[in-house]
PDB file of N, CA and C and ligand atoms in Angstrom:
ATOM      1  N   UNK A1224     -21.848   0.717   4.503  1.00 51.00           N
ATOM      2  CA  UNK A1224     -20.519   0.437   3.946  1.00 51.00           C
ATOM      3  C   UNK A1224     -19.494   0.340   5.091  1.00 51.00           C
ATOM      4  N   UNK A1225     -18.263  -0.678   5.072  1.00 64.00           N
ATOM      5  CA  UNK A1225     -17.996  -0.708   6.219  1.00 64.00           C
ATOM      6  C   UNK A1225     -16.890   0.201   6.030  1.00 64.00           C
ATOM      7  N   UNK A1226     -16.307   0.523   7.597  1.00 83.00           N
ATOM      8  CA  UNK A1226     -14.868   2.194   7.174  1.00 83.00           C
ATOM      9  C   UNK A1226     -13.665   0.659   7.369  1.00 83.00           C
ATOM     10  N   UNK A1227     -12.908   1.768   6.398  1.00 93.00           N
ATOM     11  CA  UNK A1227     -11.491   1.352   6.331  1.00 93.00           C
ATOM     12  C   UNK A1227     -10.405   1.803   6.919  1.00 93.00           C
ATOM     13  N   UNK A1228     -10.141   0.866   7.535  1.00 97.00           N
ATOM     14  CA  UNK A1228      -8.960   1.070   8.675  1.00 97.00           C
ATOM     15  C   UNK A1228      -8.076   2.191   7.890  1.00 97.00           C
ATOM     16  N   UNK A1229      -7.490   3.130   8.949  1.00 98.00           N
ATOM     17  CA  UNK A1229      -5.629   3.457   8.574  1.00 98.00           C
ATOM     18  C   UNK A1229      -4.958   3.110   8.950  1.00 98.00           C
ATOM     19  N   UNK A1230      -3.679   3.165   8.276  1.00 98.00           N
ATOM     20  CA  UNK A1230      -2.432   2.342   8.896  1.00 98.00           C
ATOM     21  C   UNK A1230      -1.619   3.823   8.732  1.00 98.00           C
ATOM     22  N   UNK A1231      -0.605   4.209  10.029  1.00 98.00           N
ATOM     23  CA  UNK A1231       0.034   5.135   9.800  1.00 98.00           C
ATOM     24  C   UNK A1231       1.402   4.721   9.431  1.00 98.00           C
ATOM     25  N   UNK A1232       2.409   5.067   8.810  1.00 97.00           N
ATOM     26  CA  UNK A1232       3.264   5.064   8.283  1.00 97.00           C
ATOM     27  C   UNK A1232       4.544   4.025   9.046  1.00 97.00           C
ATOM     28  N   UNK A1233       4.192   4.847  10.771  1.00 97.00           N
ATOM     29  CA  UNK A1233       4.880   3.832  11.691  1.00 97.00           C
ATOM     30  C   UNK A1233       4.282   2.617  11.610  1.00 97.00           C
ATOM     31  N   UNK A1234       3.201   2.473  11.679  1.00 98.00           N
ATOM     32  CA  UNK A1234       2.596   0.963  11.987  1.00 98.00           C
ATOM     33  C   UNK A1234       2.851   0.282  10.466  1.00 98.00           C
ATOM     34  N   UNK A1235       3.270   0.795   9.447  1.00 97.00           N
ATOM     35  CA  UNK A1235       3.534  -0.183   8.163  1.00 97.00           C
ATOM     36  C   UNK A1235       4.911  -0.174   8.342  1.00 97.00           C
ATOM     37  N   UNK A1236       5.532   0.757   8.563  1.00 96.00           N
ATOM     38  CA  UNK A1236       7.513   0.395   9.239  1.00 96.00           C
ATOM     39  C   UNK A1236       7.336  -0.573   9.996  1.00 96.00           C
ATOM     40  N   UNK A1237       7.022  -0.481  10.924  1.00 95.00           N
ATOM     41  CA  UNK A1237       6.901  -2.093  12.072  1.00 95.00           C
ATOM     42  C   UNK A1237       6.838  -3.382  11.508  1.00 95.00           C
ATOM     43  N   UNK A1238       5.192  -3.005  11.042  1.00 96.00           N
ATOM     44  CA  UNK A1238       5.304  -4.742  10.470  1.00 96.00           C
ATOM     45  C   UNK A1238       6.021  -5.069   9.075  1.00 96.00           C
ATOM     46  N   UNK A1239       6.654  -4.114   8.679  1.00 94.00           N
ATOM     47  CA  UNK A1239       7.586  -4.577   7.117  1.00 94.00           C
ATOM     48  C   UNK A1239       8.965  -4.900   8.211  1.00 94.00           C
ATOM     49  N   UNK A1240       9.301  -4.709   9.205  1.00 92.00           N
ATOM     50  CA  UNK A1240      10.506  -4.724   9.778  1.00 92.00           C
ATOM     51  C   UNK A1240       9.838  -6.394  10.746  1.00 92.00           C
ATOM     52  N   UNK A1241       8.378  -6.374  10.324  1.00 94.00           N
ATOM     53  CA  UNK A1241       8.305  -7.720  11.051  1.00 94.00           C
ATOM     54  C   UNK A1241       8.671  -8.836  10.120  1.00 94.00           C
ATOM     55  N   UNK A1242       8.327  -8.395   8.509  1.00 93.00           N
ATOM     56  CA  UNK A1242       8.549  -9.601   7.663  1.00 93.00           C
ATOM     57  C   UNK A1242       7.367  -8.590   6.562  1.00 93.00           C
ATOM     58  N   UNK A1243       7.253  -9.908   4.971  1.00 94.00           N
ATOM     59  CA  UNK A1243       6.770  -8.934   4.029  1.00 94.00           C
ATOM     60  C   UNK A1243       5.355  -8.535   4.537  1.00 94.00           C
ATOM     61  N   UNK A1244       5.089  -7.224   3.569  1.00 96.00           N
ATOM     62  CA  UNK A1244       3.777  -6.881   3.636  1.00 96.00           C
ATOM     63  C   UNK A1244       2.603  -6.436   2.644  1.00 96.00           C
ATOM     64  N   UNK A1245       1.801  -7.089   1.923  1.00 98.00           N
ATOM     65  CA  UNK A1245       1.207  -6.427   0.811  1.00 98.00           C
ATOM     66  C   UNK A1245       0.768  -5.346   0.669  1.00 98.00           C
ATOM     67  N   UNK A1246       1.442  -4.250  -0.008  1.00 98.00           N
ATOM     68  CA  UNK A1246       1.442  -3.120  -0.414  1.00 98.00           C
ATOM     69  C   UNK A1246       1.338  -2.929  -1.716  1.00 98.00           C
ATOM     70  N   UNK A1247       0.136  -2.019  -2.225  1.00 98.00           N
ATOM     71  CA  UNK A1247      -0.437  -1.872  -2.956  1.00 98.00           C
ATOM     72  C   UNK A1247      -0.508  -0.136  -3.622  1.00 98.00           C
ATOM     73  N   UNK A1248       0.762   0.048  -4.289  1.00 98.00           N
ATOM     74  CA  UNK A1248       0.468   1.755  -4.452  1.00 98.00           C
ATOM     75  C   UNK A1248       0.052   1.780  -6.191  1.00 98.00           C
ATOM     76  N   UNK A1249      -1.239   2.947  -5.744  1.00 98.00           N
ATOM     77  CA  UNK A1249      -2.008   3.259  -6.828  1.00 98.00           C
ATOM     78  C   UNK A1249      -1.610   4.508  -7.462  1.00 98.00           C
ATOM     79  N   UNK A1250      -0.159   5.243  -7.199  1.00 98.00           N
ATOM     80  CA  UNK A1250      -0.218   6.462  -7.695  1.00 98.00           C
ATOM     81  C   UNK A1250       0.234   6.055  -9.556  1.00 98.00           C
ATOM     82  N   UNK A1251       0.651   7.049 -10.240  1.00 98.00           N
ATOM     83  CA  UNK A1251       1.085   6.879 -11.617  1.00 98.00           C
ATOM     84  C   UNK A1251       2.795   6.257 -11.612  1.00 98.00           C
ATOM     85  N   UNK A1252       3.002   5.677 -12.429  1.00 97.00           N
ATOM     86  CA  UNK A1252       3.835   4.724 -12.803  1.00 97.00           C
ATOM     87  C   UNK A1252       5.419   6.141 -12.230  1.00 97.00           C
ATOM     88  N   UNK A1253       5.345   6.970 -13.007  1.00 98.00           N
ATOM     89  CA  UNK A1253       6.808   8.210 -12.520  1.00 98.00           C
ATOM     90  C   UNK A1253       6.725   8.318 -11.226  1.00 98.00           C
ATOM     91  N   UNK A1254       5.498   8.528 -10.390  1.00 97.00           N
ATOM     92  CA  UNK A1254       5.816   8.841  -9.277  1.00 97.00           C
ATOM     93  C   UNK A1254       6.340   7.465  -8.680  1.00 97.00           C
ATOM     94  N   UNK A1255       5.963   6.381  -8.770  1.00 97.00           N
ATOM     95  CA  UNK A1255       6.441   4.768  -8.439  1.00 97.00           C
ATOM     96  C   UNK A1255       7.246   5.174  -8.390  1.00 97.00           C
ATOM     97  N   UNK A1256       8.346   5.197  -9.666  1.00 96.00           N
ATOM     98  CA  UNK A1256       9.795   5.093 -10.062  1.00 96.00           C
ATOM     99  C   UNK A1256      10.674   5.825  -9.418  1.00 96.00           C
ATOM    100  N   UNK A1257       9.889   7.111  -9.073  1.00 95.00           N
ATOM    101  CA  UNK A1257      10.672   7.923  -8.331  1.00 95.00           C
ATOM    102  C   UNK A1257      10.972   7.813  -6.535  1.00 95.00           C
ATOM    103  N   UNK A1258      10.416   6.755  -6.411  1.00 94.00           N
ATOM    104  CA  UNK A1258      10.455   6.428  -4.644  1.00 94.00           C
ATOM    105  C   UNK A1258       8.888   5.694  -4.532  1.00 94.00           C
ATOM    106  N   UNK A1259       9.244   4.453  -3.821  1.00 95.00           N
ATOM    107  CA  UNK A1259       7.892   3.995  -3.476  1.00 95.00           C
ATOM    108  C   UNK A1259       8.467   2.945  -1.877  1.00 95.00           C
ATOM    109  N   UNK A1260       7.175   2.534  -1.382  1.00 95.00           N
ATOM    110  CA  UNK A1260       7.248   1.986  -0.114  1.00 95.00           C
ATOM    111  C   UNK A1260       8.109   0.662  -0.263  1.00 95.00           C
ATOM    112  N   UNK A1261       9.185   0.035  -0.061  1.00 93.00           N
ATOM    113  CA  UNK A1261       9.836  -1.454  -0.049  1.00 93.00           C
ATOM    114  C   UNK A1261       8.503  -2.193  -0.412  1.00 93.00           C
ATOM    115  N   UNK A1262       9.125  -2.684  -1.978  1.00 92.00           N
ATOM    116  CA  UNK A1262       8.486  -4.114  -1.861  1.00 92.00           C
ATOM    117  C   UNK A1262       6.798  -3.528  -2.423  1.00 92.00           C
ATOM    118  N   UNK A1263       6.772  -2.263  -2.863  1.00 96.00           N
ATOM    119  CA  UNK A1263       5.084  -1.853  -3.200  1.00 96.00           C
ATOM    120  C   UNK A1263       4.946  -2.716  -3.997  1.00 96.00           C
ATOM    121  N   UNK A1264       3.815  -3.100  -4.971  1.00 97.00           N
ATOM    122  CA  UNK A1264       3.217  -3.125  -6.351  1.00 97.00           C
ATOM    123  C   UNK A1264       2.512  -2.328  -6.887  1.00 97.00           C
ATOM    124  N   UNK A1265       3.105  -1.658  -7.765  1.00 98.00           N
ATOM    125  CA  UNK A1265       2.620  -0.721  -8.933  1.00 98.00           C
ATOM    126  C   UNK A1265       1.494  -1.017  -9.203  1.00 98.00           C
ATOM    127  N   UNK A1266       0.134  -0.455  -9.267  1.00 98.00           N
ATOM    128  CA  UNK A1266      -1.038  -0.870  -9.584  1.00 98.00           C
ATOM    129  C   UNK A1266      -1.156  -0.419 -11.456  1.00 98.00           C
ATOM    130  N   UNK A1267       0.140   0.966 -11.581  1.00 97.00           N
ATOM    131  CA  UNK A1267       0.207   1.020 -12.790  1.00 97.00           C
ATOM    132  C   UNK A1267       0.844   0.100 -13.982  1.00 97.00           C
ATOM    133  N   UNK A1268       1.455  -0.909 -13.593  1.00 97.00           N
ATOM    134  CA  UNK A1268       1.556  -2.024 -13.853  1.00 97.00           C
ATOM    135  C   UNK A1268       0.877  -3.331 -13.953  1.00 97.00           C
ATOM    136  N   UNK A1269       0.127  -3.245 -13.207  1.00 95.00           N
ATOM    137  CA  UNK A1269      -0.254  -4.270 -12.300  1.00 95.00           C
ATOM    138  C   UNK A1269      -1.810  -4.603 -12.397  1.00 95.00           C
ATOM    139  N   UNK A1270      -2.861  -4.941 -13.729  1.00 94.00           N
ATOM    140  CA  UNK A1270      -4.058  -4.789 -13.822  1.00 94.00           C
ATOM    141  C   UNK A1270      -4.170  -5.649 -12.469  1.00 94.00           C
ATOM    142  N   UNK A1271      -5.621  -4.888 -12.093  1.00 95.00           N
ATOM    143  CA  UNK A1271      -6.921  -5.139 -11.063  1.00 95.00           C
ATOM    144  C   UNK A1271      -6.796  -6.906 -11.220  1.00 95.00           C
ATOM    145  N   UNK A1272      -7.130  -7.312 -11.934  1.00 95.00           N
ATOM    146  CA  UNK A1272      -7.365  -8.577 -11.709  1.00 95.00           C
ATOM    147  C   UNK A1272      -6.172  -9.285 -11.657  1.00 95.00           C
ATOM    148  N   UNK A1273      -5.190  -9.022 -11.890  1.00 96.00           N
ATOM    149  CA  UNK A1273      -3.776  -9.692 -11.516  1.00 96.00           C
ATOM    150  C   UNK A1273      -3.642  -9.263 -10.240  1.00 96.00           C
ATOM    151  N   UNK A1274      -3.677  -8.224  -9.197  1.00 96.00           N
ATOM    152  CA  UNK A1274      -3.879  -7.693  -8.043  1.00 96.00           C
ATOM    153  C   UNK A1274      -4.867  -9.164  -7.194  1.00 96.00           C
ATOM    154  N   UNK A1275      -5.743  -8.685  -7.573  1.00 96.00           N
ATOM    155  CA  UNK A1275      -6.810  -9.524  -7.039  1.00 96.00           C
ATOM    156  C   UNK A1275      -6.334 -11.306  -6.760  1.00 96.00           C
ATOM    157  N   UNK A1276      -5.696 -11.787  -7.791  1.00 95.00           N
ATOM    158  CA  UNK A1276      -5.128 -13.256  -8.012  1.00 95.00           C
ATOM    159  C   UNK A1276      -3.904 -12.949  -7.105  1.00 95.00           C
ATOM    160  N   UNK A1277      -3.271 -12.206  -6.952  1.00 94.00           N
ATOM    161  CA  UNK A1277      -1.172 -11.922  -6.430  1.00 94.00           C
ATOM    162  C   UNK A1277      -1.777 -12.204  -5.230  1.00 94.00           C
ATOM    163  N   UNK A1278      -2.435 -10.830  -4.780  1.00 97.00           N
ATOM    164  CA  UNK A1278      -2.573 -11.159  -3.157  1.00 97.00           C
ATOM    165  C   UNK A1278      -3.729 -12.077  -2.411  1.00 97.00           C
ATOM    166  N   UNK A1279      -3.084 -12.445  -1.382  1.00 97.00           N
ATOM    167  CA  UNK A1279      -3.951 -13.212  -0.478  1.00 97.00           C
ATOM    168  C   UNK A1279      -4.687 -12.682   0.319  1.00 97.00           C
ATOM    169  N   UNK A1280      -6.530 -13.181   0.160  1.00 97.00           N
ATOM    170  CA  UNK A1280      -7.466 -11.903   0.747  1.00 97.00           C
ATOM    171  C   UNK A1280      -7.558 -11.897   2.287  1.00 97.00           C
ATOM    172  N   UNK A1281      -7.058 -13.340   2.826  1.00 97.00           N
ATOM    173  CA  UNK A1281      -6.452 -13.639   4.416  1.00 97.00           C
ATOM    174  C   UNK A1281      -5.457 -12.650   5.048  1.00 97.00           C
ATOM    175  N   UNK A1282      -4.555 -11.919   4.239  1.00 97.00           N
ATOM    176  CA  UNK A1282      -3.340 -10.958   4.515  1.00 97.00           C
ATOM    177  C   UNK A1282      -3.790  -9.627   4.344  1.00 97.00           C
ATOM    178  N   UNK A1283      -2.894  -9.266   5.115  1.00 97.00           N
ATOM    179  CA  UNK A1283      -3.501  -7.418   5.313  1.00 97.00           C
ATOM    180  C   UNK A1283      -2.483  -7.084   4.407  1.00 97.00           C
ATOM    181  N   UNK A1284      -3.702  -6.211   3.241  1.00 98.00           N
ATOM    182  CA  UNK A1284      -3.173  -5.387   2.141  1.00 98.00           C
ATOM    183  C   UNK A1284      -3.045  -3.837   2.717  1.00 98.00           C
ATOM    184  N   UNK A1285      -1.749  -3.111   2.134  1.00 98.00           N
ATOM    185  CA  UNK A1285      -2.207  -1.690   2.306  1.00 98.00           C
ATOM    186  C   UNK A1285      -2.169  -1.114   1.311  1.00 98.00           C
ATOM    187  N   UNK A1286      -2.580   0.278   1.150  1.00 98.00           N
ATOM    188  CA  UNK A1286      -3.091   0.650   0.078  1.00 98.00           C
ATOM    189  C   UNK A1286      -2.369   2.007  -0.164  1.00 98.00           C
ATOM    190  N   UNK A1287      -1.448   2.217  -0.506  1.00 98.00           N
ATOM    191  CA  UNK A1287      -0.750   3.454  -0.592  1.00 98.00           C
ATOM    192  C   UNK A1287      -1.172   4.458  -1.856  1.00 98.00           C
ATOM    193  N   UNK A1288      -1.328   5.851  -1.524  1.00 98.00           N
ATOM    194  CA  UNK A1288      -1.534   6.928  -2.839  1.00 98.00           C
ATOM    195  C   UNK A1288      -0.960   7.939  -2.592  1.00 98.00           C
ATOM    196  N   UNK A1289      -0.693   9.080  -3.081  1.00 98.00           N
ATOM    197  CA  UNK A1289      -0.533   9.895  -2.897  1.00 98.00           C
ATOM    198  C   UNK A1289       0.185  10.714  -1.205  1.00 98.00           C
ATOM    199  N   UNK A1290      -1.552  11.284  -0.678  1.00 98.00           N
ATOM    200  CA  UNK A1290      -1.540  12.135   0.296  1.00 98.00           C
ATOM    201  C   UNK A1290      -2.901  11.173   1.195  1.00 98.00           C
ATOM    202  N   UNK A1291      -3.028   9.944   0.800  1.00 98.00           N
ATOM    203  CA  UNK A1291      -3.737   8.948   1.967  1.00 98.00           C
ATOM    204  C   UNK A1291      -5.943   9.114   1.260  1.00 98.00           C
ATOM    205  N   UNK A1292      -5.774  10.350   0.525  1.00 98.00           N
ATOM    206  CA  UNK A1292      -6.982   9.983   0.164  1.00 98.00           C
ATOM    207  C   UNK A1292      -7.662   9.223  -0.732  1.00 98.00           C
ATOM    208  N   UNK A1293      -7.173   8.964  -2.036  1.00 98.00           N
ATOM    209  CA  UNK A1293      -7.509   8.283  -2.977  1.00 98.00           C
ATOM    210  C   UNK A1293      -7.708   6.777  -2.279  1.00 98.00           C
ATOM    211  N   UNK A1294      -6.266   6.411  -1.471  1.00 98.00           N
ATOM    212  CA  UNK A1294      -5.910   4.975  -1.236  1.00 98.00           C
ATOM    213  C   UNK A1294      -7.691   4.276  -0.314  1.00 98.00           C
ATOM    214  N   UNK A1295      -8.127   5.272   0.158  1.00 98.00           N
ATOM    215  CA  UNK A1295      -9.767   4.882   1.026  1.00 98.00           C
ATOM    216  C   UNK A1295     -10.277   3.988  -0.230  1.00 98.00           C
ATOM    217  N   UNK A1296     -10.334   5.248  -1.240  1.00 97.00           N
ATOM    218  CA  UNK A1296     -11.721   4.463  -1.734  1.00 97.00           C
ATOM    219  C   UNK A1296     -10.997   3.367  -2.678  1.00 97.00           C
ATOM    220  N   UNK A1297     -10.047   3.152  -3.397  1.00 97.00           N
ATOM    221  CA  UNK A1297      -9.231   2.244  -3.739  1.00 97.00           C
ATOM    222  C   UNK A1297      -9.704   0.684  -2.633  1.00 97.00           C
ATOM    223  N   UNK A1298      -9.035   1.156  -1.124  1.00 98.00           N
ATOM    224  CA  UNK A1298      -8.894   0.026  -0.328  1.00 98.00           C
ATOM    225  C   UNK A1298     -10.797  -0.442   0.101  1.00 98.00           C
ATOM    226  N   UNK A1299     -11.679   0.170   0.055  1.00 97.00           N
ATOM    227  CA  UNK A1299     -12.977  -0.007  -0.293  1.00 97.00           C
ATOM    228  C   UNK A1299     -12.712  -1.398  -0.900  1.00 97.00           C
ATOM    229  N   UNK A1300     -12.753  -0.889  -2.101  1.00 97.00           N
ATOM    230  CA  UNK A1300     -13.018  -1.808  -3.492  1.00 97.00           C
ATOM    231  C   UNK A1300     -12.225  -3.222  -3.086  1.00 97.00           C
ATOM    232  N   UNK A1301     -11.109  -3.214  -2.584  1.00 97.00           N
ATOM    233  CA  UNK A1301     -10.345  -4.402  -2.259  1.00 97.00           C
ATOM    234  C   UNK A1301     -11.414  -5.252  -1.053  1.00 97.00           C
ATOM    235  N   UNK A1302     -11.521  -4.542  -0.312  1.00 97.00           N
ATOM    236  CA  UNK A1302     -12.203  -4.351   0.975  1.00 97.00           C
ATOM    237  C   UNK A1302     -13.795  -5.532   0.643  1.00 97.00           C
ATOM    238  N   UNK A1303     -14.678  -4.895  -0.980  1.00 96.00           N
ATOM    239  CA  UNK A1303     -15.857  -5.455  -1.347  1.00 96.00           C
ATOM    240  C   UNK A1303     -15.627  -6.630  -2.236  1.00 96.00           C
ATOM    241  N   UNK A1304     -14.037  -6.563  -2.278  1.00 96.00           N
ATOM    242  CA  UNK A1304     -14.109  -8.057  -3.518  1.00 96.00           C
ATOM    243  C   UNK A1304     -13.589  -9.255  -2.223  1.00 96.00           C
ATOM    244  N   UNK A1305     -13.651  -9.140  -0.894  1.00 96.00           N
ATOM    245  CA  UNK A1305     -13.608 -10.370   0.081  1.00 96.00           C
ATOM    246  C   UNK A1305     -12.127 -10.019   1.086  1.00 96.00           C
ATOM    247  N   UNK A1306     -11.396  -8.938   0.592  1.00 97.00           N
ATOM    248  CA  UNK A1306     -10.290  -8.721   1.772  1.00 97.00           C
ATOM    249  C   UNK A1306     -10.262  -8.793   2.856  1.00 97.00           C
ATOM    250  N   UNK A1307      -9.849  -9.597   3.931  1.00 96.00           N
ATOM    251  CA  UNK A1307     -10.310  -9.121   5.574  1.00 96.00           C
ATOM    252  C   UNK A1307      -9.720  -8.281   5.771  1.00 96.00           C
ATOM    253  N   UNK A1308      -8.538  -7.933   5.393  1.00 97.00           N
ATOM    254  CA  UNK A1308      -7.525  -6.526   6.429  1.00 97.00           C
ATOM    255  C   UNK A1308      -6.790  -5.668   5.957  1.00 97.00           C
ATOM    256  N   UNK A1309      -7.716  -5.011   5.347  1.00 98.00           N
ATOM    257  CA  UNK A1309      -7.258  -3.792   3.946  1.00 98.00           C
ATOM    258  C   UNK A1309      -7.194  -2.482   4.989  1.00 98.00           C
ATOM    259  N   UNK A1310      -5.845  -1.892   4.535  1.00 98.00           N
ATOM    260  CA  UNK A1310      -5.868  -0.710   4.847  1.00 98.00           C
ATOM    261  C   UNK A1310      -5.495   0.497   3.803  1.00 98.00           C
ATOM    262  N   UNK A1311      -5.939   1.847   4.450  1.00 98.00           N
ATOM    263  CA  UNK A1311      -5.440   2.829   3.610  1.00 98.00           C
ATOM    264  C   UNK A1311      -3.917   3.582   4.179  1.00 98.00           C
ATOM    265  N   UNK A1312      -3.163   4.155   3.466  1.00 98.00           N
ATOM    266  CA  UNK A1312      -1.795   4.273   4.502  1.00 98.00           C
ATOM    267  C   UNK A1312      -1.911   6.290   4.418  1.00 98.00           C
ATOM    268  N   UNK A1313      -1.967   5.714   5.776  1.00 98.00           N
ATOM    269  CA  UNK A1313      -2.529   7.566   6.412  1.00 98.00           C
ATOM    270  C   UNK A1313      -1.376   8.434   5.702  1.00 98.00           C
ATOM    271  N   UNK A1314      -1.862   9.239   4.697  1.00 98.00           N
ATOM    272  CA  UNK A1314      -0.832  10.758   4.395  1.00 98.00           C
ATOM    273  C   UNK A1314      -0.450   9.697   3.165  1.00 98.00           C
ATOM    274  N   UNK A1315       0.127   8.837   2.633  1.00 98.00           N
ATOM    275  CA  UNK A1315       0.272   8.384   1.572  1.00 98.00           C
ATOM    276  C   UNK A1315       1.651   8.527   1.672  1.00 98.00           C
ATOM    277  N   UNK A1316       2.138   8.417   0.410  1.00 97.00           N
ATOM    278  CA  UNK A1316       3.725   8.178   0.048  1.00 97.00           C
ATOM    279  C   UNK A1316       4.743   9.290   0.738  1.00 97.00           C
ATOM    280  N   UNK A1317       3.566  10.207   0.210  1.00 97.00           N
ATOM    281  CA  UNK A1317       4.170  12.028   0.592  1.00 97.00           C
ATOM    282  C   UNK A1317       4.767  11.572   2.529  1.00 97.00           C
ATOM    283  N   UNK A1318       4.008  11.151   3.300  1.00 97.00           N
ATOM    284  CA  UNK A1318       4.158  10.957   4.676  1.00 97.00           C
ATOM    285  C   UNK A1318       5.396   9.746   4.517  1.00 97.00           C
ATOM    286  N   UNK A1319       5.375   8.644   4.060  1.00 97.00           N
ATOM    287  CA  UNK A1319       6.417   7.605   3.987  1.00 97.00           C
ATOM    288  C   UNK A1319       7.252   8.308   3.996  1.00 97.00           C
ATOM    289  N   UNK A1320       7.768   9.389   2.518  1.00 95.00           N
ATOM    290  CA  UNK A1320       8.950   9.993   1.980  1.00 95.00           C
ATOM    291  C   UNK A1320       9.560  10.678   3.463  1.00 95.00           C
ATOM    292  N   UNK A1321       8.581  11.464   3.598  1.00 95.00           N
ATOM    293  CA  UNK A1321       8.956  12.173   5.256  1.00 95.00           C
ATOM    294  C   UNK A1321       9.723  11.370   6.290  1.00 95.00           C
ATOM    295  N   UNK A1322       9.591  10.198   6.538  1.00 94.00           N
ATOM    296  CA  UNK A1322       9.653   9.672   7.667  1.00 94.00           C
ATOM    297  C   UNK A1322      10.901   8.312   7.172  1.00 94.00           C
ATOM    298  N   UNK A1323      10.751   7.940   6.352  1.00 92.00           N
ATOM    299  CA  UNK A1323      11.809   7.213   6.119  1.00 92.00           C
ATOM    300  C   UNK A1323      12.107   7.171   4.452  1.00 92.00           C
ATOM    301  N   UNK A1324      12.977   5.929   4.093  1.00 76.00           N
ATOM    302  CA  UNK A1324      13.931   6.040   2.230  1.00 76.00           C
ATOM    303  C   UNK A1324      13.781   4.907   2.127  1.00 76.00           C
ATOM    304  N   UNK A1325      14.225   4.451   0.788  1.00 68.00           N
ATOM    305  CA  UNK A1325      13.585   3.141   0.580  1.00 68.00           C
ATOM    306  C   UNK A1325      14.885   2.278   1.034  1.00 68.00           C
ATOM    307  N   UNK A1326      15.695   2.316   1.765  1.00 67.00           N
ATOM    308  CA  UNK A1326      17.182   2.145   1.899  1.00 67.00           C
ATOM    309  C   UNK A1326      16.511   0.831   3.128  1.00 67.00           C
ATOM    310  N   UNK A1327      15.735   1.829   3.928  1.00 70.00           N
ATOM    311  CA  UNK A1327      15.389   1.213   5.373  1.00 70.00           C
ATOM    312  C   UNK A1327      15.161  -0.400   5.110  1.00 70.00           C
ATOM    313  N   UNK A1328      14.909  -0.759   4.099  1.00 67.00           N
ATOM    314  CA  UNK A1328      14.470  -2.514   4.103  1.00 67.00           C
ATOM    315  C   UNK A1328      15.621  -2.621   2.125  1.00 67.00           C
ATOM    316  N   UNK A1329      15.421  -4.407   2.677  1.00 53.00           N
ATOM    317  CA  UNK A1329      16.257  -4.554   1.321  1.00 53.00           C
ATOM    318  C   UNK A1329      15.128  -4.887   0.585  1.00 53.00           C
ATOM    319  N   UNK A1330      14.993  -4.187  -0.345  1.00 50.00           N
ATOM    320  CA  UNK A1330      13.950  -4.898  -1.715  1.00 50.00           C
ATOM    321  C   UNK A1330      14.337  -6.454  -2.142  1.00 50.00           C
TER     322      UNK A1330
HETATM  323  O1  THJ B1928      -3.604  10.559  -3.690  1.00 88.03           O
HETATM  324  S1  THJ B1928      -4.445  11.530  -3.008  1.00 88.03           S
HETATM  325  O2  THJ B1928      -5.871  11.306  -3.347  1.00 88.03           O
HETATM  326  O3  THJ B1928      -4.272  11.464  -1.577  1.00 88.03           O
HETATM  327  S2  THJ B1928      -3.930  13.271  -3.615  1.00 88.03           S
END
């Protein structure tokens, strides 16, 4: 099985400050609402196969959850349906919240 990259929190600030980035958070719909990464998609919204059609499997998806573990095996699955550049986002939202607000980019 192949491993899935991490992306740490800085390295997804960078390239969202380079231009957009597909972000993919899998936590529950309240925690979304309550703060999520610029520009995420709600996966609680958002069935699997509408996911699958939105993004482009050429573009690096990341995969946001929680506390960075769930988002692995999540970004797996993206990873086995043809993604080239899936990542999981190290520490998850909990680490985003830490380090920056959703202020930092305009939605
Ligand atoms: O979302 S989590 O699996 O990191 S707790």
């Amino acid at each position: 099985m192949s491993e899935i990259k991490q992306m740490t929190v800085q390295q997804l600030h960078d390239l969202l400050e380079e231009g957009p980035v597909n972000v993919l958070d899998i936590r529950d719909e309240a925690s979304y609402d309550a703060g999520h990464v610029p520009n995420a998609v709600p996966l609680s919204r958002t069935p699997v196969e509408q996911c699958l059609e939105k993004f482009e499997k050429d573009k690096t998806l990341v995969v946001c959850c929680y506390h960075g573990i769930s988002s692995i095996e999540a970004a797996m699955f993206f990873s086995q349906q043809g993604f080239k550049d899936v990542h999981s986002l190290m520490g998850g939202y909990e680490a985003w919240h830490r380090n920056y607000s959703e202020d930092d980019f305009l939605e």
